[in-house]
Short mmCIF file of N, CA and C in Angstrom, two decimals:
data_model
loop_
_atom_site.label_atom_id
_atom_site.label_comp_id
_atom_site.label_asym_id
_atom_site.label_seq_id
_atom_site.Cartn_x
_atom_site.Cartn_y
_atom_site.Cartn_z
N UNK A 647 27.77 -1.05 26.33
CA UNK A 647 28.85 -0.76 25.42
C UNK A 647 30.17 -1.29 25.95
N UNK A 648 30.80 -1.68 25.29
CA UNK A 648 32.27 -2.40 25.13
C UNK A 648 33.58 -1.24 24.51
N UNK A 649 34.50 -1.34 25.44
CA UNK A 649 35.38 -0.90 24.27
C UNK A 649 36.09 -1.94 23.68
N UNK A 650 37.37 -1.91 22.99
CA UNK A 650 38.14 -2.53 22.05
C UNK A 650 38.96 -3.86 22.22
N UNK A 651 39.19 -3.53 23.82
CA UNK A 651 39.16 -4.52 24.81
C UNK A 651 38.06 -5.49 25.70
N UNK A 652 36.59 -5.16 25.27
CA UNK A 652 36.03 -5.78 25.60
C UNK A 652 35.42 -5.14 27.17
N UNK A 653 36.19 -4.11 27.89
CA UNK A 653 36.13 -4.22 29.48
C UNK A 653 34.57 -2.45 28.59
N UNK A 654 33.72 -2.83 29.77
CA UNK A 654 32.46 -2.44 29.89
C UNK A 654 32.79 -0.54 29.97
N UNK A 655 32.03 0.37 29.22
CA UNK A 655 32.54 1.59 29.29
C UNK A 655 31.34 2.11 29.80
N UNK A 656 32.07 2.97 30.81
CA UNK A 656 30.33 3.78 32.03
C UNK A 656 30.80 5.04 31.39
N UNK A 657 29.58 5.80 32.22
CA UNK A 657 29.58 7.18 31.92
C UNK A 657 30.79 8.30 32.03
N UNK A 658 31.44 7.82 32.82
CA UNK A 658 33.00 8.59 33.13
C UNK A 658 33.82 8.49 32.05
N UNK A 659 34.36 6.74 31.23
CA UNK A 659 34.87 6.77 30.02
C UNK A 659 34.40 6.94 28.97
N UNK A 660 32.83 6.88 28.77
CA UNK A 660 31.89 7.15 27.45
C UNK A 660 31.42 8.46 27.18
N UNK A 661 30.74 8.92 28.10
CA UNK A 661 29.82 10.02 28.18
C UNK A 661 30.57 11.01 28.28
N UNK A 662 31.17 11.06 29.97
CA UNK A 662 31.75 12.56 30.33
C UNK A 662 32.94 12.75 29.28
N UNK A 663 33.87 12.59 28.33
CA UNK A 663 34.77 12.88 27.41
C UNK A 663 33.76 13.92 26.57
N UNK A 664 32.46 13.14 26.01
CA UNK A 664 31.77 13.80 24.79
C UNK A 664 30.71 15.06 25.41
N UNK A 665 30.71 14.88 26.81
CA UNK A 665 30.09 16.07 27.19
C UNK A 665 30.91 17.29 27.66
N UNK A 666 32.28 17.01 27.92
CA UNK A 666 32.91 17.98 28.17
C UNK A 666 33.85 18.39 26.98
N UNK A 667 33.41 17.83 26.01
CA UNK A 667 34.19 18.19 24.40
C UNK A 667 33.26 19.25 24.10
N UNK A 668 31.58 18.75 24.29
CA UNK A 668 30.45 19.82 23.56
C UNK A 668 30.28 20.63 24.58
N UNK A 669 30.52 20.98 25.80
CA UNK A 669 30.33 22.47 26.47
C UNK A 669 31.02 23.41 25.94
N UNK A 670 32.86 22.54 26.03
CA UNK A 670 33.73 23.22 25.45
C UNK A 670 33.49 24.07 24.47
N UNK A 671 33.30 23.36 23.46
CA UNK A 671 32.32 24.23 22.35
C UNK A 671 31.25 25.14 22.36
N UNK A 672 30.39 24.48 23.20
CA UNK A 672 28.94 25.29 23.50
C UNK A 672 29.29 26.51 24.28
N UNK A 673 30.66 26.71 24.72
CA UNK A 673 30.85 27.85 25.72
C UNK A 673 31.79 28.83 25.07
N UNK A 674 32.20 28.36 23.85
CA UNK A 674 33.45 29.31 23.34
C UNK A 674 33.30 30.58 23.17
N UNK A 675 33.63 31.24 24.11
CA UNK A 675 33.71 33.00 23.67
C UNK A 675 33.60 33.61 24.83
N UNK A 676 32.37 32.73 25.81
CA UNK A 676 31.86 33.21 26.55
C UNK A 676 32.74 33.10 27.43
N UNK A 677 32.58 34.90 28.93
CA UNK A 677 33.56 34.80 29.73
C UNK A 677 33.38 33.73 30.98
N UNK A 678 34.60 33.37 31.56
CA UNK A 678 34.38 32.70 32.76
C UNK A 678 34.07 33.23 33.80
N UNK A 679 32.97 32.44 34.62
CA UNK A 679 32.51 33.16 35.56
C UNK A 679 32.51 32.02 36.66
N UNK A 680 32.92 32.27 38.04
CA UNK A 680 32.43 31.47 39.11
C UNK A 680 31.70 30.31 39.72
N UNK A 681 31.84 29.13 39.88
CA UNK A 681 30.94 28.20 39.86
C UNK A 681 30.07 28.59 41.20
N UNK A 682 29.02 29.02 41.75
CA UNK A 682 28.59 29.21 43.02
C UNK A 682 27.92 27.84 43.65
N UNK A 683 28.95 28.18 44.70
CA UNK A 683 28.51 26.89 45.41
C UNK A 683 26.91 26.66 46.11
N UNK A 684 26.23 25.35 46.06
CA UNK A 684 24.93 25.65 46.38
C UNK A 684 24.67 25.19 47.72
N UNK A 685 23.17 25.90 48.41
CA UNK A 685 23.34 26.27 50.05
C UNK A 685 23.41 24.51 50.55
N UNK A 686 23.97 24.23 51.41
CA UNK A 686 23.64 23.21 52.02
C UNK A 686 24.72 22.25 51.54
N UNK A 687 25.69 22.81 50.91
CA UNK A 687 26.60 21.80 50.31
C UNK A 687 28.02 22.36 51.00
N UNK A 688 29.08 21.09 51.19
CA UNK A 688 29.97 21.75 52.09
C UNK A 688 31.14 20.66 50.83
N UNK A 689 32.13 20.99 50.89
CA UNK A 689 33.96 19.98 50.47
C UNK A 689 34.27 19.68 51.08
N UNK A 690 34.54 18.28 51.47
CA UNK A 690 36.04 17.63 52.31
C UNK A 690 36.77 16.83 51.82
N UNK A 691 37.64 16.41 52.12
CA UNK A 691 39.05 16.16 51.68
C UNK A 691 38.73 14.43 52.15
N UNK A 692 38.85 13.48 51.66
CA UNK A 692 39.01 12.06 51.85
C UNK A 692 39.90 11.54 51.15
N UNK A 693 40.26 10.09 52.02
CA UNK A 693 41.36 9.20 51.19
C UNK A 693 40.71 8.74 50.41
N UNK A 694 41.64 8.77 48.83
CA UNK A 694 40.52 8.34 47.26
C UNK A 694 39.79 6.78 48.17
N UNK A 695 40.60 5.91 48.33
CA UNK A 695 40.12 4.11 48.62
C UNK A 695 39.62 4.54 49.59
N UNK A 696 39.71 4.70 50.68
CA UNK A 696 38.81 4.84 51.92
C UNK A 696 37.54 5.47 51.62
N UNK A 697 37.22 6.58 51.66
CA UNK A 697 36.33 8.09 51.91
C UNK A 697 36.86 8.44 53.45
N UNK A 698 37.29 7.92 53.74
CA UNK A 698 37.75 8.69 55.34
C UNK A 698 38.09 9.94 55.41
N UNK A 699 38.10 10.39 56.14
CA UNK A 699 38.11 12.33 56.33
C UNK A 699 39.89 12.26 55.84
N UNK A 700 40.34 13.14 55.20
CA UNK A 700 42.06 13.07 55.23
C UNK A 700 42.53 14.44 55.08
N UNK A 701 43.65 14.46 55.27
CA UNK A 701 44.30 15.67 54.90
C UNK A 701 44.18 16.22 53.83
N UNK A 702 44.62 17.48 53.67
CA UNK A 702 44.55 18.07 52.19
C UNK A 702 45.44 17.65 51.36
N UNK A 703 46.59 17.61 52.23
CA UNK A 703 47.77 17.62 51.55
C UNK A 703 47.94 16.30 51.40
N UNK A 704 47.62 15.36 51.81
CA UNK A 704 47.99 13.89 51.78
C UNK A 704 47.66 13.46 50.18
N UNK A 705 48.59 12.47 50.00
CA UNK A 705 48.53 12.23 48.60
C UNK A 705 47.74 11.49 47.94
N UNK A 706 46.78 10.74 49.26
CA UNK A 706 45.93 10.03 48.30
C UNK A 706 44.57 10.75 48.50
N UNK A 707 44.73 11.88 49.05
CA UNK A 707 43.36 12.91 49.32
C UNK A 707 42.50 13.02 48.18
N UNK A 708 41.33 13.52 47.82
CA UNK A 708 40.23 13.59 46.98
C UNK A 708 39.81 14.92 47.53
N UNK A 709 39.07 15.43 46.73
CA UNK A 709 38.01 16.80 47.43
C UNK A 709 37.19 16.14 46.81
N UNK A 710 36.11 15.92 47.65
CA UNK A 710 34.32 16.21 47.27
C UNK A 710 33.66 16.97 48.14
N UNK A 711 31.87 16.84 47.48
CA UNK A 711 31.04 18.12 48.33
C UNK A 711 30.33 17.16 48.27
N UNK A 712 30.02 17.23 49.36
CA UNK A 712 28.39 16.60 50.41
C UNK A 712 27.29 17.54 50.77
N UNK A 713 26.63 17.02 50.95
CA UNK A 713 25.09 17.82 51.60
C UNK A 713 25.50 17.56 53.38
N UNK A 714 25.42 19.06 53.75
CA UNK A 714 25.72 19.30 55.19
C UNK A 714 24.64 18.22 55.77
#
């Protein structure tokens, strides 16, 4: 798939919009509850371009979760 411009659309600009439109929906009413984190999985903080370990506070930091 193409958008309007021609430049190639992945799952981040195609998909994830229309899947987080229909949870939205699919979840309306219901209360919020906690995402629990699962065993063996840890967050760290990296520079977005690098992945290098970074500060929290640094501005080009990221959080992701890895498998310990």
């Amino acid at each position: 798939l193409k958008d309007r411009n021609g430049v190639g659309i992945t799952g981040g600009r195609g998909a994830a919009p229309i899947w987080a439109q229909f949870m939205l929906k699919a979840t309306e009413g219901d209360p919020r509850r906690p995402f629990l984190q699962p065993a063996g999985m840890r967050y760290m903080h990296v520079h977005a371009a690098t992945g290098a370990p970074a500060d929290e506070n640094d501005a080009d930091a990221m959080r992701v979760v890895l498998k310990e």
